[in-house]
Amino acid sequence: MDGSGSLTREKGFATRAIHEGYHPADEGGALTPPVHFTSTFTFPDVESAGAAFAGEQPAHIYSRISNPTLDLLERRIASLEGAEAAVAFASGMGAITGVLWSLVKPGDEVLVDQTLYGCTHAFLNHGLAKFGVRISHVDMTDSAAVDAALKSRPVIVYFETPANPNMRLIDIRETAAKAHAVGARVIVDNTYASPYLTQPISLGADIIVHSATKYLGGHGDLIAGLACGTKEVMEEIRLFGLKDMTGAALAPFNAMLILRGLKTLPLRMREHSASAGIVARFLEARKEVSMVAWPGLESFPQYELAARQMRLPGGMIAFELKAGNGAAITFMNRLNMIQRAVSLGDAESLIQHPASMTHSTYTPEEQAEHGITPGLIRLSVGLEDVEDILGDLAQALSA
Ligand SMILES: *Cc1c(COP(=O)(O)O)cnc(C)c1O
């Protein structure tokens, strides 16, 4: 829960992804951590239960608050993100809503980037806004616009980088410095990059949220979320946003699957990135394609920022076809191996149409205003042989 069992913080990323926070000797020598399938925890007497409830004696009470298997996952992700602590949630949306319910009150302003994951957009604009929280949008790639937007003193500055679905990058260091100058907290959704590519806290962010459903789990078999930050803020989020406001506790079995996925995160991210580079260059060279956004392409508008802020360009690509929206849908319907599905970061290559799928939570006017173009295609490049990914794309493009 508190990250103090961290003996390996000075070790490399891959080593920590495998070993951080677990000592086999504590569990009868078991190489793999046990999964604590328990809803509740017992006390020797009522007094010690009272002390746990009062926060005087650290102890697990109930698995909606904490659980040893979730502790290990939280410790491990905190280490990988360079954060003091983390809290696990039942979904990425559980983490995002749990964090925001904990930190805002009516009358506060939350300043968000113009491009956000569809359900985050809906939660803020159609959800929190109903409770008197003011949501304002700004294009955070535009430094002067950020300066102007911060004049109204928002309490939270929230963004994704790369943003879902159009791959715009936000300069974390610069934006965090500006936000801190007006006293705002900075929350970064690090789902697309994963901590292997970008560690927002080292660049000045205060809180990181994740859909662990994506690269962290990595195998398309679970829904989960995580929040990372200081011990103090994470404890507040655990005892309010998680325990009381959302109740969105992660199941221990799913925590175990994420711990398993994390062991190969560096390997997978390197392979996703390498294959995405080959696919992005292939698409860019095709006459049917009008635009390709992948942070490792020299043509990417924020290529320099990507090189500064990301260890590798990652496995996500956004692109458009010259023939427009109708052609995009026909092309997606012709794919044989690449699966038409939302979600991302899985071993399987996944393709989807944000305007009618993940980002249909935006009204058509909002889509136009927020850069979700009708013909945009989002591709999550999987771990299949890249020749097979190219082959499927080629047959669908030329059919
Ligand atoms: C998928 C996603 C979420 C939501 O996470 P769930 O695990 O589906 O609840 C939030 N942010 C981004 C960037 C996502 O891609």
Coordinates of C-alpha atoms and ligand atoms in Angstrom, one line a residue:
M1 CA 0.0 0.0 0.0
D2 CA 2.8 2.5 0.9
G3 CA 5.6 1.4 -1.5
S4 CA 8.0 1.1 1.4
G5 CA 8.8 -2.5 0.5
S6 CA 10.6 -1.0 -2.5
L7 CA 14.1 -2.6 -2.5
T8 CA 14.6 -2.4 -6.2
R9 CA 13.8 1.2 -7.1
E10 CA 17.4 1.7 -8.3
K11 CA 17.1 -1.3 -10.7
G12 CA 16.2 -1.1 -14.3
F13 CA 12.6 -0.8 -15.7
A14 CA 12.3 -4.4 -16.9
T15 CA 13.8 -5.8 -13.6
R16 CA 11.3 -3.8 -11.6
A17 CA 8.4 -4.8 -13.9
I18 CA 9.2 -8.4 -12.9
H19 CA 10.4 -8.2 -9.2
E20 CA 9.3 -5.0 -7.6
G21 CA 7.6 -5.4 -4.2
Y22 CA 7.6 -9.2 -4.1
H23 CA 9.8 -11.5 -2.0
P24 CA 9.2 -15.2 -2.5
A25 CA 10.6 -16.0 1.0
D26 CA 7.5 -14.2 2.4
E27 CA 5.2 -16.6 0.6
G28 CA 6.8 -20.0 1.3
G29 CA 9.2 -19.6 -1.6
A30 CA 6.4 -19.3 -4.2
L31 CA 8.0 -17.8 -7.3
T32 CA 4.7 -16.4 -8.4
P33 CA 2.8 -14.2 -5.9
P34 CA -0.4 -15.8 -4.5
V35 CA -3.7 -14.3 -5.3
H36 CA -5.7 -13.2 -2.2
F37 CA -9.2 -14.2 -3.0
T38 CA -10.9 -12.7 0.0
S39 CA -13.6 -10.1 0.4
T40 CA -12.8 -9.3 4.0
F41 CA -10.0 -9.5 6.7
T42 CA -10.3 -10.8 10.2
F43 CA -9.2 -9.1 13.5
P44 CA -8.1 -10.8 16.7
D45 CA -10.3 -8.4 18.7
V46 CA -12.6 -5.5 18.2
E47 CA -10.0 -3.0 19.5
S48 CA -7.5 -3.8 16.7
A49 CA -10.4 -3.5 14.2
G50 CA -11.2 -0.1 15.6
A51 CA -7.5 0.9 15.4
A52 CA -7.5 -0.1 11.7
F53 CA -10.7 1.8 11.0
A54 CA -9.2 4.9 12.8
G55 CA -6.1 4.6 10.6
E56 CA -3.9 4.2 13.7
Q57 CA -2.8 0.7 12.7
P58 CA -2.2 -0.2 9.1
A59 CA -4.2 -3.3 8.2
H60 CA -6.4 -4.6 5.4
I61 CA -10.1 -4.3 6.3
Y62 CA -12.1 -5.0 3.2
S63 CA -11.1 -5.6 -0.4
R64 CA -13.1 -2.6 -1.7
I65 CA -10.4 -0.6 0.1
S66 CA -7.2 -2.7 -0.2
N67 CA -6.0 -6.3 -0.6
P68 CA -2.5 -7.8 -0.6
T69 CA -2.7 -8.7 -4.3
L70 CA -3.8 -5.2 -5.3
D71 CA -1.0 -3.8 -3.0
L72 CA 1.6 -5.6 -5.0
L73 CA 0.2 -4.3 -8.3
E74 CA 0.0 -0.8 -6.9
R75 CA 3.6 -1.0 -5.7
R76 CA 4.8 -2.2 -9.0
I77 CA 3.0 0.4 -11.1
A78 CA 4.1 3.1 -8.7
S79 CA 7.7 2.1 -9.1
L80 CA 7.4 1.9 -13.0
E81 CA 5.8 5.4 -13.0
G82 CA 8.3 6.8 -10.5
A83 CA 5.4 7.7 -8.2
E84 CA 5.2 7.3 -4.4
A85 CA 2.0 5.3 -4.5
A86 CA -0.9 4.0 -6.7
V87 CA -4.5 2.9 -6.4
A88 CA -6.0 0.2 -8.5
F89 CA -9.6 0.5 -9.9
A90 CA -12.0 -1.8 -11.7
S91 CA -11.6 0.1 -14.9
G92 CA -9.8 3.1 -16.5
M93 CA -13.1 5.0 -16.1
G94 CA -13.2 4.0 -12.5
A95 CA -9.8 5.5 -12.0
I96 CA -10.6 8.7 -13.9
T97 CA -13.9 9.3 -12.1
G98 CA -12.6 8.2 -8.7
V99 CA -9.7 10.7 -9.0
L100 CA -11.9 13.6 -10.2
W101 CA -14.7 12.9 -7.7
S102 CA -12.1 13.1 -5.0
L103 CA -10.4 16.4 -6.1
V104 CA -13.1 18.8 -7.4
K105 CA -16.1 20.6 -5.9
P106 CA -18.9 22.7 -7.4
G107 CA -17.6 26.0 -8.8
D108 CA -14.1 24.6 -9.6
E109 CA -12.8 24.7 -13.1
V110 CA -11.2 21.7 -14.8
L111 CA -9.2 22.7 -17.9
V112 CA -8.9 19.8 -20.4
D113 CA -7.2 19.4 -23.8
Q114 CA -9.5 19.4 -26.8
T115 CA -9.0 15.8 -27.6
L116 CA -9.9 13.2 -25.0
Y117 CA -11.0 9.6 -24.9
G118 CA -14.8 9.5 -25.6
C119 CA -16.0 8.3 -22.1
T120 CA -13.7 10.8 -20.3
H121 CA -15.2 13.6 -22.5
A122 CA -18.7 12.4 -21.6
F123 CA -18.0 12.1 -17.9
L124 CA -16.6 15.6 -17.8
N125 CA -19.0 17.5 -20.1
H126 CA -22.1 15.5 -19.6
G127 CA -21.4 14.2 -16.1
L128 CA -19.3 16.4 -13.7
A129 CA -20.7 19.6 -15.4
K130 CA -24.2 18.7 -14.1
F131 CA -22.8 19.1 -10.5
G132 CA -21.6 22.6 -11.0
V133 CA -18.0 21.8 -12.0
R134 CA -16.9 24.1 -14.9
I135 CA -15.2 22.2 -17.8
S136 CA -13.2 24.3 -20.2
H137 CA -11.3 23.1 -23.3
V138 CA -8.2 24.4 -24.9
D139 CA -5.8 23.1 -27.6
M140 CA -2.9 22.3 -25.3
T141 CA -0.5 22.0 -28.3
D142 CA -0.9 25.8 -28.6
S143 CA 1.3 27.4 -25.9
A144 CA -0.3 30.9 -26.1
A145 CA -3.8 29.4 -25.9
V146 CA -2.8 27.5 -22.7
D147 CA -1.5 30.8 -21.2
A148 CA -4.8 32.5 -21.9
A149 CA -6.9 29.6 -20.6
L150 CA -4.9 29.4 -17.3
K151 CA -5.9 33.0 -16.5
S152 CA -9.2 31.8 -15.1
R153 CA -7.3 29.6 -12.5
P154 CA -8.5 26.1 -13.1
V155 CA -7.9 23.7 -10.2
I156 CA -7.1 20.8 -12.5
V157 CA -5.3 20.6 -15.9
Y158 CA -6.1 17.3 -17.6
F159 CA -4.8 15.8 -20.8
E160 CA -3.8 12.6 -22.7
T161 CA -0.5 12.2 -24.6
P162 CA -0.6 10.8 -27.2
A163 CA -4.3 11.7 -27.3
N164 CA -6.9 9.2 -28.2
P165 CA -7.7 8.9 -31.1
N166 CA -5.7 11.5 -33.2
M167 CA -2.2 11.1 -31.6
R168 CA -1.7 14.7 -30.8
L169 CA 1.1 15.1 -28.2
I170 CA 1.1 17.5 -25.2
D171 CA 4.4 18.8 -23.9
I172 CA 4.1 17.5 -20.3
R173 CA 7.1 19.5 -18.8
E174 CA 5.9 22.9 -20.3
T175 CA 2.2 22.4 -19.6
A176 CA 2.9 21.2 -16.0
A177 CA 5.2 24.2 -15.2
K178 CA 2.5 26.6 -16.5
A179 CA -0.3 24.9 -14.6
H180 CA 1.7 24.8 -11.3
A181 CA 2.4 28.6 -11.7
V182 CA -1.4 29.1 -11.2
G183 CA -1.8 26.4 -8.5
A184 CA -3.5 23.8 -10.7
R185 CA -2.9 20.1 -10.3
V186 CA -1.9 18.2 -13.5
I187 CA -3.5 14.9 -14.3
V188 CA -2.1 12.9 -17.3
D189 CA -3.8 9.9 -18.9
N190 CA -0.8 7.8 -19.8
T191 CA -2.7 4.9 -21.3
Y192 CA -1.3 5.3 -24.9
A193 CA 2.3 5.6 -23.9
S194 CA 2.5 3.3 -20.8
P195 CA 5.3 4.1 -18.3
Y196 CA 7.8 2.3 -20.6
L197 CA 7.6 5.1 -23.1
T198 CA 6.8 8.2 -20.9
Q199 CA 6.9 8.8 -17.2
P200 CA 4.8 12.0 -16.7
I201 CA 5.6 12.4 -13.0
S202 CA 9.3 12.8 -13.9
L203 CA 8.2 15.6 -16.2
G204 CA 6.2 17.4 -13.6
A205 CA 2.7 15.8 -13.6
D206 CA 1.0 15.3 -10.2
I207 CA -1.3 12.4 -11.0
I208 CA -1.3 9.7 -13.7
V209 CA -4.4 7.7 -14.7
H210 CA -4.3 4.5 -16.7
S211 CA -6.7 2.2 -18.5
A212 CA -4.8 -0.9 -17.5
T213 CA -7.1 -2.7 -19.9
K214 CA -4.7 -1.7 -22.7
Y215 CA -0.9 -2.0 -22.7
L216 CA -0.4 -2.7 -19.0
G217 CA -2.6 -5.9 -19.1
G218 CA -1.7 -6.3 -22.7
H219 CA -3.7 -9.4 -23.5
G220 CA -7.3 -8.2 -24.1
D221 CA -8.6 -10.3 -21.2
L222 CA -9.6 -7.8 -18.5
I223 CA -10.8 -4.3 -17.7
A224 CA -8.8 -2.3 -15.1
G225 CA -7.6 1.1 -14.1
L226 CA -4.8 2.7 -12.0
A227 CA -4.0 6.1 -10.5
C228 CA -0.5 7.1 -9.4
G229 CA 0.7 10.1 -7.4
T230 CA 1.9 11.1 -3.9
K231 CA 1.1 8.9 -0.9
E232 CA -1.1 11.6 0.5
V233 CA -3.2 12.2 -2.5
M234 CA -3.5 8.5 -3.3
E235 CA -4.7 7.8 0.2
E236 CA -7.4 10.5 -0.2
I237 CA -8.4 8.9 -3.5
R238 CA -8.5 5.4 -2.0
L239 CA -10.6 6.4 1.0
F240 CA -13.0 8.6 -0.9
G241 CA -12.9 8.2 -4.7
L242 CA -12.5 4.4 -4.5
K243 CA -14.2 3.4 -1.2
D244 CA -17.2 5.8 -1.2
M245 CA -17.7 7.6 -4.5
T246 CA -17.3 4.8 -7.1
G247 CA -16.8 1.6 -5.2
A248 CA -14.9 0.5 -8.4
A249 CA -12.6 -2.0 -6.7
L250 CA -10.4 -4.2 -8.9
A251 CA -10.8 -8.0 -8.5
P252 CA -7.7 -9.7 -7.2
F253 CA -7.7 -12.1 -10.1
N254 CA -7.5 -9.3 -12.6
A255 CA -4.7 -7.7 -10.6
M256 CA -2.8 -10.9 -11.0
L257 CA -3.3 -10.9 -14.7
I258 CA -2.0 -7.4 -14.9
L259 CA 1.1 -8.4 -12.8
R260 CA 1.6 -11.1 -15.4
G261 CA 1.2 -8.7 -18.3
L262 CA 3.6 -6.2 -16.8
K263 CA 6.5 -8.7 -16.8
T264 CA 6.6 -8.4 -20.6
L265 CA 5.6 -4.7 -20.9
P266 CA 9.1 -3.6 -22.1
L267 CA 9.4 -6.4 -24.6
R268 CA 5.9 -5.9 -25.9
M269 CA 6.3 -2.1 -26.2
R270 CA 9.5 -2.5 -28.2
E271 CA 7.8 -4.9 -30.6
H272 CA 4.6 -2.8 -30.9
S273 CA 6.7 0.2 -31.7
A274 CA 8.9 -1.5 -34.2
S275 CA 6.0 -3.0 -36.1
A276 CA 4.0 0.2 -36.0
G277 CA 7.0 2.0 -37.6
I278 CA 7.0 -0.4 -40.5
V279 CA 3.2 -0.2 -40.8
A280 CA 3.2 3.7 -40.6
R281 CA 5.8 3.9 -43.3
F282 CA 3.9 1.4 -45.5
L283 CA 0.7 3.5 -45.1
E284 CA 2.5 6.7 -45.8
A285 CA 3.8 5.4 -49.1
R286 CA 0.3 4.2 -50.3
K287 CA -1.5 6.4 -52.8
E288 CA -4.9 5.6 -51.2
V289 CA -3.8 7.2 -47.8
S290 CA -4.0 11.0 -47.3
M291 CA -2.6 11.3 -43.7
V292 CA -0.7 9.1 -41.3
A293 CA -0.1 10.2 -37.6
W294 CA 2.6 8.1 -35.8
P295 CA 5.0 10.0 -33.5
G296 CA 8.1 8.3 -35.1
L297 CA 7.4 9.6 -38.6
E298 CA 9.5 12.6 -39.8
S299 CA 6.3 14.0 -41.2
F300 CA 4.6 13.9 -37.7
P301 CA 4.0 17.6 -36.7
Q302 CA 5.4 17.0 -33.2
Y303 CA 8.3 14.7 -34.2
E304 CA 10.7 16.6 -32.0
L305 CA 8.5 16.6 -29.0
A306 CA 8.0 12.8 -29.4
A307 CA 11.7 12.3 -29.5
R308 CA 12.1 14.3 -26.3
Q309 CA 9.2 12.9 -24.4
M310 CA 8.8 9.3 -25.5
R311 CA 11.4 6.5 -25.3
L312 CA 9.8 4.9 -28.4
P313 CA 6.9 6.1 -30.6
G314 CA 4.5 3.4 -29.5
G315 CA 2.1 1.1 -31.3
M316 CA -0.8 3.4 -32.1
I317 CA -1.4 4.9 -35.6
A318 CA -4.2 7.2 -36.8
F319 CA -4.7 7.6 -40.5
E320 CA -7.2 8.8 -43.2
L321 CA -7.9 7.7 -46.7
K322 CA -8.0 10.1 -49.6
A323 CA -11.4 8.8 -50.7
G324 CA -12.9 9.8 -47.3
N325 CA -15.3 8.3 -44.7
G326 CA -17.2 5.9 -46.9
A327 CA -13.9 4.4 -48.2
A328 CA -12.6 4.1 -44.7
I329 CA -15.5 2.0 -43.7
T330 CA -15.3 -0.2 -46.8
F331 CA -11.6 -0.7 -46.2
M332 CA -12.1 -1.7 -42.5
N333 CA -14.8 -4.2 -43.5
R334 CA -12.4 -5.9 -46.0
L335 CA -9.8 -6.7 -43.3
N336 CA -9.4 -10.4 -42.6
M337 CA -6.9 -10.7 -39.8
I338 CA -6.9 -7.3 -38.2
Q339 CA -10.0 -7.3 -36.0
R340 CA -12.6 -4.6 -36.0
A341 CA -12.8 -3.7 -32.2
V342 CA -12.4 -1.0 -29.7
S343 CA -9.7 -1.2 -27.1
L344 CA -6.0 -1.2 -27.9
G345 CA -2.6 -2.5 -26.8
D346 CA -3.4 -6.2 -27.3
A347 CA -1.4 -8.9 -29.0
E348 CA -4.1 -8.8 -31.7
S349 CA -4.1 -5.9 -34.2
L350 CA -7.3 -3.9 -33.7
I351 CA -8.9 -1.3 -35.9
Q352 CA -11.8 1.0 -35.3
H353 CA -13.6 4.1 -36.5
P354 CA -13.6 6.7 -33.7
A355 CA -16.4 8.9 -35.1
S356 CA -18.9 6.0 -35.0
M357 CA -17.3 3.9 -32.2
T358 CA -15.1 5.1 -29.3
H359 CA -15.8 8.8 -29.8
S360 CA -19.5 8.6 -30.6
T361 CA -20.0 10.1 -27.1
Y362 CA -19.1 13.4 -28.7
T363 CA -22.0 15.1 -30.6
P364 CA -21.2 15.7 -34.3
E365 CA -20.6 19.3 -33.5
E366 CA -18.2 18.4 -30.7
Q367 CA -16.4 15.9 -33.0
A368 CA -15.8 18.7 -35.5
E369 CA -14.6 21.1 -32.8
H370 CA -12.4 18.5 -31.1
G371 CA -10.5 17.1 -34.2
I372 CA -12.4 13.8 -34.5
T373 CA -12.6 13.8 -38.2
P374 CA -15.3 11.6 -39.9
G375 CA -12.7 9.5 -41.9
L376 CA -10.2 9.0 -39.1
I377 CA -9.1 5.3 -38.7
R378 CA -7.4 4.2 -35.5
L379 CA -5.1 1.2 -35.7
S380 CA -3.5 -0.6 -32.7
V381 CA -0.7 -2.5 -34.2
G382 CA -0.5 -6.0 -32.6
L383 CA 2.3 -8.5 -32.1
E384 CA 1.5 -10.7 -35.2
D385 CA 4.3 -11.0 -37.8
V386 CA 4.4 -7.6 -39.4
E387 CA 4.4 -9.1 -42.9
D388 CA 0.9 -10.5 -42.1
I389 CA -0.3 -7.1 -40.8
L390 CA 1.0 -5.4 -44.0
G391 CA -0.5 -8.1 -46.2
D392 CA -4.0 -7.7 -44.7
L393 CA -3.8 -3.9 -45.0
A394 CA -2.5 -4.1 -48.6
Q395 CA -5.3 -6.5 -49.7
A396 CA -8.0 -4.3 -48.1
L397 CA -6.6 -1.1 -49.6
S398 CA -6.3 -2.4 -53.1
A399 CA -9.5 -4.5 -53.3
Ligands
LIG1 C1 -9.8 2.9 -22.8 C2 -9.4 4.2 -22.3 C3 -9.9 4.7 -21.1 C4 -11.0 4.0 -20.4 O1 -10.5 2.8 -19.8 P1 -11.4 1.5 -19.5 O2 -10.5 0.6 -18.9 O3 -12.0 1.1 -20.8 O4 -12.5 2.0 -18.5 C5 -9.4 5.9 -20.7 N1 -8.5 6.6 -21.4 C6 -8.0 6.2 -22.5 C7 -6.9 7.0 -23.2 C8 -8.4 5.0 -23.0 O5 -7.9 4.5 -24.2

